[in-house]
mmCIF file of C-alpha atoms and ligand atoms in Angstrom:
data_model
loop_
_atom_site.group_PDB
_atom_site.id
_atom_site.type_symbol
_atom_site.label_atom_id
_atom_site.label_comp_id
_atom_site.label_asym_id
_atom_site.label_seq_id
_atom_site.Cartn_x
_atom_site.Cartn_y
_atom_site.Cartn_z
ATOM 1 C CA MET P 28 -100.025 -130.977 59.644
ATOM 2 C CA SER P 29 -103.381 -131.441 57.462
ATOM 3 C CA ASN P 30 -105.175 -134.636 58.424
ATOM 4 C CA ILE P 31 -105.293 -135.360 54.783
ATOM 5 C CA ILE P 32 -103.328 -137.998 53.517
ATOM 6 C CA ASP P 33 -102.330 -137.113 49.991
ATOM 7 C CA GLY P 34 -101.780 -140.061 48.176
ATOM 8 C CA LYS P 35 -100.624 -138.376 45.005
ATOM 9 C CA ALA P 36 -97.742 -136.368 46.461
ATOM 10 C CA PHE P 37 -96.621 -139.778 48.228
ATOM 11 C CA ALA P 38 -96.905 -141.909 45.059
ATOM 12 C CA GLU P 39 -95.023 -139.247 43.531
ATOM 13 C CA GLY P 40 -92.094 -139.591 46.174
ATOM 14 C CA LEU P 41 -92.394 -143.336 46.110
ATOM 15 C CA ARG P 42 -91.933 -143.054 41.818
ATOM 16 C CA ALA P 43 -89.065 -140.885 42.320
ATOM 17 C CA ASP P 44 -87.193 -143.479 44.917
ATOM 18 C CA ILE P 45 -88.238 -146.012 42.139
ATOM 19 C CA ALA P 46 -86.326 -144.079 39.419
ATOM 20 C CA SER P 47 -83.359 -143.869 41.783
ATOM 21 C CA ARG P 48 -83.226 -147.562 42.600
ATOM 22 C CA VAL P 49 -83.599 -148.378 39.061
ATOM 23 C CA GLY P 50 -80.511 -146.085 37.943
ATOM 24 C CA LYS P 51 -78.347 -147.925 40.557
ATOM 25 C CA LEU P 52 -79.471 -151.104 39.160
ATOM 26 C CA LYS P 53 -78.481 -150.073 35.480
ATOM 27 C CA ALA P 54 -75.463 -148.237 36.532
ATOM 28 C CA GLU P 55 -74.177 -151.045 38.962
ATOM 29 C CA HIS P 56 -75.610 -154.412 37.770
ATOM 30 C CA ASN P 57 -76.327 -153.733 33.912
ATOM 31 C CA LEU P 58 -79.943 -154.616 34.979
ATOM 32 C CA THR P 59 -83.211 -152.726 33.507
ATOM 33 C CA PRO P 60 -86.085 -154.122 35.338
ATOM 34 C CA GLY P 61 -88.761 -155.114 32.520
ATOM 35 C CA LEU P 62 -92.554 -155.241 33.257
ATOM 36 C CA ALA P 63 -94.714 -157.055 30.829
ATOM 37 C CA VAL P 64 -98.617 -155.986 31.072
ATOM 38 C CA VAL P 65 -101.148 -158.368 29.030
ATOM 39 C CA LEU P 66 -104.347 -157.100 28.033
ATOM 40 C CA VAL P 67 -107.024 -159.397 26.660
ATOM 41 C CA GLY P 68 -110.096 -158.002 24.857
ATOM 42 C CA GLU P 69 -111.094 -154.311 24.635
ATOM 43 C CA ASP P 70 -112.528 -152.786 28.037
ATOM 44 C CA PRO P 71 -112.137 -149.100 27.875
ATOM 45 C CA ALA P 72 -111.321 -148.651 31.514
ATOM 46 C CA SER P 73 -108.709 -151.935 31.426
ATOM 47 C CA GLU P 74 -107.279 -150.108 28.313
ATOM 48 C CA VAL P 75 -106.678 -146.922 30.220
ATOM 49 C CA TYR P 76 -105.151 -148.632 33.429
ATOM 50 C CA VAL P 77 -102.721 -150.601 31.010
ATOM 51 C CA ARG P 78 -101.879 -147.211 29.197
ATOM 52 C CA ASN P 79 -100.973 -145.394 32.329
ATOM 53 C CA LYS P 80 -98.984 -148.281 33.787
ATOM 54 C CA ALA P 81 -96.899 -148.578 30.670
ATOM 55 C CA ARG P 82 -96.205 -144.534 30.952
ATOM 56 C CA GLN P 83 -95.340 -144.501 34.421
ATOM 57 C CA THR P 84 -92.931 -148.018 34.049
ATOM 58 C CA VAL P 85 -91.018 -145.994 31.385
ATOM 59 C CA GLU P 86 -91.020 -142.574 33.221
ATOM 60 C CA VAL P 87 -88.901 -144.322 35.983
ATOM 61 C CA GLY P 88 -86.516 -145.595 33.755
ATOM 62 C CA MET P 89 -88.060 -149.524 33.253
ATOM 63 C CA ALA P 90 -88.596 -151.438 30.224
ATOM 64 C CA SER P 91 -92.196 -151.556 29.400
ATOM 65 C CA VAL P 92 -94.164 -154.320 26.818
ATOM 66 C CA GLU P 93 -97.641 -154.472 26.075
ATOM 67 C CA HIS P 94 -99.468 -157.467 24.796
ATOM 68 C CA LYS P 95 -102.971 -156.647 23.561
ATOM 69 C CA LEU P 96 -104.720 -160.038 22.799
ATOM 70 C CA ASP P 97 -108.100 -160.390 20.894
ATOM 71 C CA ALA P 98 -111.402 -160.917 23.034
ATOM 72 C CA GLN P 99 -111.668 -164.402 21.818
ATOM 73 C CA THR P 100 -108.133 -165.391 22.716
ATOM 74 C CA PRO P 101 -108.491 -169.139 23.837
ATOM 75 C CA GLU P 102 -107.260 -169.519 27.287
ATOM 76 C CA SER P 103 -104.470 -171.958 25.921
ATOM 77 C CA ASP P 104 -102.989 -168.986 23.767
ATOM 78 C CA LEU P 105 -102.849 -166.777 26.704
ATOM 79 C CA LEU P 106 -101.181 -169.525 29.004
ATOM 80 C CA ALA P 107 -98.544 -169.985 26.213
ATOM 81 C CA LEU P 108 -97.820 -166.107 26.185
ATOM 82 C CA ILE P 109 -97.348 -166.312 29.996
ATOM 83 C CA ASP P 110 -95.013 -169.515 29.618
ATOM 84 C CA THR P 111 -93.049 -167.356 27.022
ATOM 85 C CA LEU P 112 -92.810 -164.571 29.364
ATOM 86 C CA ASN P 113 -91.903 -166.823 32.260
ATOM 87 C CA LYS P 114 -88.797 -167.786 30.463
ATOM 88 C CA ASP P 115 -87.788 -164.153 28.732
ATOM 89 C CA ASP P 116 -84.729 -162.920 30.992
ATOM 90 C CA ALA P 117 -85.736 -159.136 29.867
ATOM 91 C CA ILE P 118 -89.236 -159.643 31.849
ATOM 92 C CA HIS P 119 -89.041 -159.345 35.473
ATOM 93 C CA GLY P 120 -92.783 -158.868 36.118
ATOM 94 C CA ILE P 121 -95.751 -159.984 34.328
ATOM 95 C CA LEU P 122 -99.389 -158.311 34.890
ATOM 96 C CA VAL P 123 -102.516 -159.905 33.394
ATOM 97 C CA GLN P 124 -104.970 -156.795 33.574
ATOM 98 C CA LEU P 125 -108.402 -158.156 35.104
ATOM 99 C CA PRO P 126 -111.026 -158.856 34.567
ATOM 100 C CA LEU P 127 -110.406 -161.236 31.866
ATOM 101 C CA PRO P 128 -113.380 -162.784 29.177
ATOM 102 C CA LYS P 129 -115.595 -165.314 30.898
ATOM 103 C CA HIS P 130 -114.137 -168.220 28.802
ATOM 104 C CA ILE P 131 -110.758 -167.715 30.363
ATOM 105 C CA ASP P 132 -110.491 -169.512 34.158
ATOM 106 C CA GLU P 133 -108.664 -165.885 35.835
ATOM 107 C CA SER P 134 -107.066 -168.288 38.673
ATOM 108 C CA LYS P 135 -105.314 -170.880 36.433
ATOM 109 C CA VAL P 136 -104.023 -167.969 34.529
ATOM 110 C CA LEU P 137 -102.414 -165.751 37.745
ATOM 111 C CA ASP P 138 -101.311 -169.323 38.787
ATOM 112 C CA SER P 139 -99.360 -169.876 35.676
ATOM 113 C CA ILE P 140 -97.442 -166.749 36.180
ATOM 114 C CA HIS P 141 -93.806 -167.723 37.719
ATOM 115 C CA TYR P 142 -94.443 -166.580 41.581
ATOM 116 C CA GLU P 143 -91.254 -164.577 41.215
ATOM 117 C CA LYS P 144 -92.602 -162.758 38.250
ATOM 118 C CA ASP P 145 -95.769 -161.960 40.008
ATOM 119 C CA VAL P 146 -96.114 -158.489 40.769
ATOM 120 C CA ASP P 147 -99.887 -158.383 42.016
ATOM 121 C CA GLY P 148 -99.188 -160.791 44.714
ATOM 122 C CA PHE P 149 -101.815 -162.723 43.510
ATOM 123 C CA HIS P 150 -100.061 -166.098 42.920
ATOM 124 C CA LEU P 151 -100.913 -168.761 45.862
ATOM 125 C CA THR P 152 -97.146 -168.762 46.585
ATOM 126 C CA ASN P 153 -97.078 -165.085 47.614
ATOM 127 C CA VAL P 154 -100.375 -164.935 49.183
ATOM 128 C CA GLY P 155 -99.135 -167.803 51.233
ATOM 129 C CA LEU P 156 -96.058 -166.256 51.963
ATOM 130 C CA LEU P 157 -97.643 -163.073 53.086
ATOM 131 C CA SER P 158 -100.187 -164.920 55.436
ATOM 132 C CA THR P 159 -97.025 -166.921 56.910
ATOM 133 C CA GLY P 160 -94.984 -163.707 57.563
ATOM 134 C CA GLY P 161 -92.610 -164.781 54.350
ATOM 135 C CA ASP P 162 -90.860 -162.612 52.222
ATOM 136 C CA GLY P 163 -92.839 -162.557 49.035
ATOM 137 C CA VAL P 164 -95.088 -159.626 46.805
ATOM 138 C CA VAL P 165 -97.551 -158.107 48.498
ATOM 139 C CA PRO P 166 -100.831 -156.898 46.487
ATOM 140 C CA CYS P 167 -100.469 -153.244 45.323
ATOM 141 C CA THR P 168 -103.383 -151.429 46.684
ATOM 142 C CA PRO P 169 -102.938 -152.793 50.623
ATOM 143 C CA LEU P 170 -99.044 -152.190 50.084
ATOM 144 C CA GLY P 171 -99.660 -148.702 49.208
ATOM 145 C CA SER P 172 -102.307 -148.181 52.207
ATOM 146 C CA ILE P 173 -99.986 -149.877 54.690
ATOM 147 C CA MET P 174 -96.999 -147.648 53.742
ATOM 148 C CA MET P 175 -99.004 -144.314 53.995
ATOM 149 C CA LEU P 176 -100.314 -145.709 57.423
ATOM 150 C CA LYS P 177 -96.820 -146.332 58.789
ATOM 151 C CA ASP P 178 -95.663 -143.054 57.093
ATOM 152 C CA ARG P 179 -98.210 -140.846 58.918
ATOM 153 C CA LEU P 180 -98.487 -143.252 62.291
ATOM 154 C CA GLY P 181 -95.072 -144.449 62.792
ATOM 155 C CA SER P 182 -95.434 -147.964 64.683
ATOM 156 C CA LEU P 183 -99.397 -149.455 64.325
ATOM 157 C CA SER P 184 -98.256 -151.920 66.964
ATOM 158 C CA GLY P 185 -101.011 -152.552 69.319
ATOM 159 C CA LYS P 186 -103.687 -150.503 67.598
ATOM 160 C CA ASN P 187 -106.872 -151.712 66.927
ATOM 161 C CA ALA P 188 -107.604 -151.859 63.087
ATOM 162 C CA VAL P 189 -110.456 -152.569 61.196
ATOM 163 C CA VAL P 190 -110.886 -153.491 57.758
ATOM 164 C CA VAL P 191 -114.268 -153.566 56.326
ATOM 165 C CA GLY P 192 -114.428 -156.072 53.007
ATOM 166 C CA ARG P 193 -112.882 -159.391 52.765
ATOM 167 C CA SER P 194 -111.696 -159.616 49.232
ATOM 168 C CA ASN P 195 -108.349 -161.538 48.227
ATOM 169 C CA ILE P 196 -107.113 -158.304 46.492
ATOM 170 C CA VAL P 197 -107.804 -155.843 49.114
ATOM 171 C CA GLY P 198 -109.371 -157.001 52.404
ATOM 172 C CA LYS P 199 -107.462 -160.304 53.146
ATOM 173 C CA PRO P 200 -104.098 -158.992 52.369
ATOM 174 C CA MET P 201 -104.724 -155.587 54.183
ATOM 175 C CA ALA P 202 -105.554 -157.316 57.327
ATOM 176 C CA ALA P 203 -102.483 -159.462 57.110
ATOM 177 C CA LEU P 204 -100.282 -156.670 56.511
ATOM 178 C CA LEU P 205 -101.791 -154.850 59.693
ATOM 179 C CA LEU P 206 -101.430 -158.055 61.599
ATOM 180 C CA ALA P 207 -97.856 -158.070 60.617
ATOM 181 C CA GLU P 208 -97.402 -154.574 62.342
ATOM 182 C CA SER P 209 -98.702 -155.937 65.396
ATOM 183 C CA CYS P 210 -102.133 -154.617 65.143
ATOM 184 C CA THR P 211 -105.297 -156.129 66.836
ATOM 185 C CA VAL P 212 -107.196 -156.875 63.693
ATOM 186 C CA THR P 213 -110.979 -157.333 62.932
ATOM 187 C CA ILE P 214 -112.105 -158.121 59.228
ATOM 188 C CA ALA P 215 -115.759 -157.267 59.212
ATOM 189 C CA HIS P 216 -117.871 -157.990 55.812
ATOM 190 C CA SER P 217 -121.426 -157.840 54.583
ATOM 191 C CA ARG P 218 -122.500 -160.499 57.189
ATOM 192 C CA THR P 219 -120.743 -158.425 60.241
ATOM 193 C CA GLN P 220 -123.421 -157.372 63.061
ATOM 194 C CA ASN P 221 -123.135 -153.896 64.335
ATOM 195 C CA LEU P 222 -120.973 -152.932 62.004
ATOM 196 C CA ASP P 223 -121.198 -149.247 63.101
ATOM 197 C CA GLU P 224 -119.754 -150.219 66.569
ATOM 198 C CA VAL P 225 -117.359 -152.205 65.127
ATOM 199 C CA CYS P 226 -116.142 -149.352 63.012
ATOM 200 C CA ARG P 227 -116.206 -147.005 65.989
ATOM 201 C CA SER P 228 -113.754 -149.359 68.058
ATOM 202 C CA ALA P 229 -110.910 -148.770 65.395
ATOM 203 C CA ASP P 230 -107.894 -146.790 65.550
ATOM 204 C CA ILE P 231 -107.084 -147.457 61.907
ATOM 205 C CA LEU P 232 -110.260 -148.142 59.789
ATOM 206 C CA VAL P 233 -109.643 -149.310 56.338
ATOM 207 C CA ALA P 234 -112.833 -149.366 54.315
ATOM 208 C CA ALA P 235 -112.736 -151.640 50.849
ATOM 209 C CA VAL P 236 -116.158 -152.566 50.273
ATOM 210 C CA GLY P 237 -117.365 -150.793 47.002
ATOM 211 C CA ARG P 238 -120.497 -148.810 48.398
ATOM 212 C CA PRO P 239 -120.749 -144.948 47.951
ATOM 213 C CA GLU P 240 -120.090 -143.063 51.053
ATOM 214 C CA MET P 241 -121.369 -146.234 53.425
ATOM 215 C CA ILE P 242 -119.468 -145.129 56.416
ATOM 216 C CA PRO P 243 -120.379 -141.689 58.002
ATOM 217 C CA GLY P 244 -118.267 -139.497 60.253
ATOM 218 C CA ASP P 245 -120.423 -140.904 63.568
ATOM 219 C CA TRP P 246 -118.910 -144.464 62.824
ATOM 220 C CA ILE P 247 -115.365 -142.891 63.166
ATOM 221 C CA LYS P 248 -113.327 -143.061 66.379
ATOM 222 C CA PRO P 249 -112.429 -139.349 67.126
ATOM 223 C CA GLY P 250 -108.448 -139.099 66.047
ATOM 224 C CA ALA P 251 -108.632 -142.369 64.174
ATOM 225 C CA ALA P 252 -106.745 -142.875 60.853
ATOM 226 C CA VAL P 253 -108.848 -143.633 57.675
ATOM 227 C CA ILE P 254 -107.931 -145.250 54.624
ATOM 228 C CA ASP P 255 -110.804 -145.198 51.981
ATOM 229 C CA VAL P 256 -110.109 -147.724 49.295
ATOM 230 C CA GLY P 257 -113.283 -147.538 47.496
ATOM 231 C CA ILE P 258 -113.802 -146.082 44.141
ATOM 232 C CA ASN P 259 -117.386 -145.819 43.170
ATOM 233 C CA ARG P 260 -118.370 -143.771 40.250
ATOM 234 C CA ILE P 261 -121.859 -141.954 41.044
ATOM 235 C CA GLU P 262 -124.166 -138.937 39.864
ATOM 236 C CA ARG P 263 -124.574 -135.988 41.853
ATOM 237 C CA ASP P 264 -126.533 -132.711 40.909
ATOM 238 C CA GLY P 265 -126.446 -134.150 37.248
ATOM 239 C CA LYS P 266 -122.477 -134.522 37.301
ATOM 240 C CA LYS P 267 -120.371 -137.547 37.108
ATOM 241 C CA LYS P 268 -117.916 -138.002 40.282
ATOM 242 C CA LEU P 269 -115.589 -140.405 42.053
ATOM 243 C CA VAL P 270 -116.306 -140.983 45.905
ATOM 244 C CA GLY P 271 -114.824 -143.511 48.544
ATOM 245 C CA ASP P 272 -116.669 -145.963 50.590
ATOM 246 C CA VAL P 273 -116.342 -143.358 53.503
ATOM 247 C CA ASP P 274 -118.492 -140.046 53.668
ATOM 248 C CA PHE P 275 -115.371 -137.828 53.384
ATOM 249 C CA ALA P 276 -117.333 -134.638 54.497
ATOM 250 C CA SER P 277 -118.777 -136.100 57.617
ATOM 251 C CA ALA P 278 -115.462 -138.137 58.210
ATOM 252 C CA ALA P 279 -112.825 -135.523 57.290
ATOM 253 C CA PRO P 280 -113.668 -133.331 60.836
ATOM 254 C CA VAL P 281 -113.672 -136.392 63.120
ATOM 255 C CA ALA P 282 -110.589 -138.456 62.006
ATOM 256 C CA GLY P 283 -107.212 -137.954 62.866
ATOM 257 C CA ALA P 284 -105.856 -138.631 59.150
ATOM 258 C CA ILE P 285 -107.735 -139.842 56.163
ATOM 259 C CA THR P 286 -107.046 -140.509 52.733
ATOM 260 C CA PRO P 287 -109.324 -138.651 50.201
ATOM 261 C CA VAL P 288 -110.858 -139.852 46.891
ATOM 262 C CA PRO P 289 -109.665 -139.241 44.485
ATOM 263 C CA GLY P 290 -105.992 -138.600 45.201
ATOM 264 C CA GLY P 291 -105.698 -141.019 48.289
ATOM 265 C CA VAL P 292 -104.976 -144.776 47.770
ATOM 266 C CA GLY P 293 -105.478 -144.882 44.129
ATOM 267 C CA PRO P 294 -102.628 -143.125 42.892
ATOM 268 C CA MET P 295 -100.503 -145.694 45.375
ATOM 269 C CA THR P 296 -101.426 -148.554 43.256
ATOM 270 C CA ILE P 297 -99.503 -148.182 40.091
ATOM 271 C CA ALA P 298 -96.607 -146.778 42.117
ATOM 272 C CA CYS P 299 -96.613 -149.731 44.193
ATOM 273 C CA LEU P 300 -96.713 -151.967 41.242
ATOM 274 C CA LEU P 301 -93.557 -150.346 39.924
ATOM 275 C CA HIS P 302 -91.987 -150.867 43.578
ATOM 276 C CA ASN P 303 -93.076 -154.769 43.149
ATOM 277 C CA THR P 304 -91.299 -154.914 39.830
ATOM 278 C CA VAL P 305 -88.080 -153.585 41.120
ATOM 279 C CA GLN P 306 -88.210 -156.197 44.035
ATOM 280 C CA GLN P 307 -88.689 -159.010 41.703
ATOM 281 C CA ALA P 308 -86.015 -157.949 39.141
ATOM 282 C CA CYS P 309 -83.702 -157.943 42.116
ATOM 283 C CA ARG P 310 -84.878 -161.412 43.707
ATOM 284 C CA GLN P 311 -84.463 -163.021 40.321
ATOM 285 C CA HIS P 312 -80.872 -161.718 40.095
ATOM 286 C CA LYS P 313 -80.076 -162.150 43.772
ATOM 287 C CA ILE P 314 -79.339 -158.605 44.389
ATOM 288 C CA GLU P 315 -80.321 -156.594 47.371
ATOM 289 C CA MET P 316 -82.755 -153.811 46.496
ATOM 290 C CA PRO P 317 -80.493 -150.684 46.132
ATOM 291 C CA ALA P 318 -81.116 -147.525 48.575
ATOM 292 C CA ALA P 319 -83.310 -144.670 47.143
HETATM 293 P P1 LIG C 899 -115.125 -156.827 46.586
HETATM 294 O O1 LIG C 899 -116.771 -156.696 45.925
HETATM 295 O O2 LIG C 899 -114.502 -158.241 46.073
HETATM 296 O O3 LIG C 899 -115.226 -156.684 47.859
HETATM 297 C C1 LIG C 899 -116.154 -156.189 48.765
HETATM 298 C C2 LIG C 899 -116.318 -156.504 50.045
HETATM 299 O O4 LIG C 899 -117.119 -155.608 50.962
HETATM 300 C C3 LIG C 899 -116.654 -157.967 50.317
HETATM 301 O O5 LIG C 899 -116.032 -158.502 51.244
HETATM 302 C C4 LIG C 899 -118.137 -157.850 50.776
HETATM 303 O O6 LIG C 899 -118.589 -158.455 51.960
HETATM 304 C C5 LIG C 899 -118.190 -156.514 51.510
HETATM 305 N N1 LIG C 899 -119.319 -155.768 51.731
HETATM 306 C C6 LIG C 899 -120.174 -155.380 50.951
HETATM 307 N N2 LIG C 899 -121.189 -154.830 51.190
HETATM 308 C C7 LIG C 899 -120.818 -154.597 52.635
HETATM 309 C C8 LIG C 899 -121.471 -154.066 53.690
HETATM 310 N N3 LIG C 899 -122.974 -153.755 53.445
HETATM 311 N N4 LIG C 899 -121.224 -153.982 54.915
HETATM 312 C C9 LIG C 899 -120.100 -154.465 55.283
HETATM 313 N N5 LIG C 899 -119.221 -155.255 54.312
HETATM 314 C C10 LIG C 899 -119.764 -155.354 53.061
HETATM 315 O O7 LIG C 899 -114.435 -155.568 46.345
HETATM 316 P P2 LIG C 899 -112.930 -155.280 46.161
HETATM 317 O O8 LIG C 899 -112.305 -155.648 47.498
HETATM 318 O O9 LIG C 899 -112.331 -155.819 44.992
HETATM 319 O O10 LIG C 899 -112.769 -153.622 46.201
HETATM 320 C C11 LIG C 899 -113.508 -152.947 47.347
HETATM 321 C C12 LIG C 899 -113.744 -151.387 46.608
HETATM 322 O O11 LIG C 899 -112.281 -151.010 46.402
HETATM 323 C C13 LIG C 899 -114.071 -151.139 45.521
HETATM 324 O O12 LIG C 899 -114.850 -149.918 45.152
HETATM 325 C C14 LIG C 899 -112.985 -151.085 44.509
HETATM 326 O O13 LIG C 899 -113.219 -150.356 43.323
HETATM 327 C C15 LIG C 899 -111.816 -150.305 45.443
HETATM 328 N N6 LIG C 899 -110.494 -150.781 44.596
HETATM 329 C C16 LIG C 899 -109.689 -149.715 44.572
HETATM 330 C C17 LIG C 899 -108.565 -149.721 44.466
HETATM 331 C C18 LIG C 899 -107.597 -148.477 44.351
HETATM 332 O O14 LIG C 899 -106.603 -148.652 43.445
HETATM 333 N N7 LIG C 899 -107.577 -147.792 45.033
HETATM 334 C C19 LIG C 899 -107.926 -151.249 44.010
HETATM 335 C C20 LIG C 899 -108.725 -152.130 44.215
HETATM 336 C C21 LIG C 899 -110.237 -152.282 44.534
HETATM 337 P P3 LIG C 899 -118.677 -160.163 51.472
HETATM 338 O O15 LIG C 899 -117.641 -160.844 51.430
HETATM 339 O O16 LIG C 899 -119.631 -160.807 53.039
HETATM 340 O O17 LIG C 899 -119.957 -160.236 50.430
#
């Protein structure tokens, strides 16, 4: 087996599972999960993400609703829209595309989404459920990362895991998931001393920093599993390129398993968003998630 973890293929498989579950929900429960995506402003990158999310939502048989609001939209209008979506029985997941314009309080908006319609896992109730071992919704990027790790390694119990990065959307939930799998977890960040040694202690290394190719191959324990969450746009030899936080060329020969960038963690993020929407639809209707 190649040591490259093919996130694109894994995400395709996950989407096929989701499509099968959605088919069963429709046939057996007359339930079509619906995802509403709200975009405020005209950030071109966000527009691409929103388009991809809507397309993939429809492809797995779910309903997709898009709300595009003007960049000047007052916070109160956005909160009113979320209130309407919270009460709409056809909508099971609400995603507000980040970043929001500066005049809008991001955390206030995220917390206004009912936690059972939160598909990002950013609502404080879901954050609390994750950190206390409860049954909530898990942020998409760490969820995709842990799925790929478990698929490749089987049990993660007892392994030394190092997560570089402590953001609320990647680093912290990733660490919580690894802890829930009984790893011994270290969270490293910009103030960590001897980061190279910390990384070398990892059986599982997750890089979520946002610094192009910061982690070289000689920071990696031979045979370790490396999940590279970073997405960095650089220019090399006059060409624009996407690279991760790990220097893939020197890391791939050392790692036992490694996600490339692009084609690793990235494709899993939207697939996990769809998974979370189905999970929330089942939760709202008190139905067990059907088998794929
Ligand atoms: P943040 O900027 O929120 O967090 C970065 C983290 O890296 C911080 O905790 C910071 O530490 C730490 N850090 C910064 N510099 C260093 C350093 N020199 N040594 C050690 N740690 C350092 O980023 P995100 O978590 O939002 O994203 C991280 C990366 O993942 C980005 O490249 C982003 O594009 C990518 N990403 C990819 C996704 C996907 O779908 N694949 C989804 C989300 C993000 P401190 O807290 O001390 O400042």
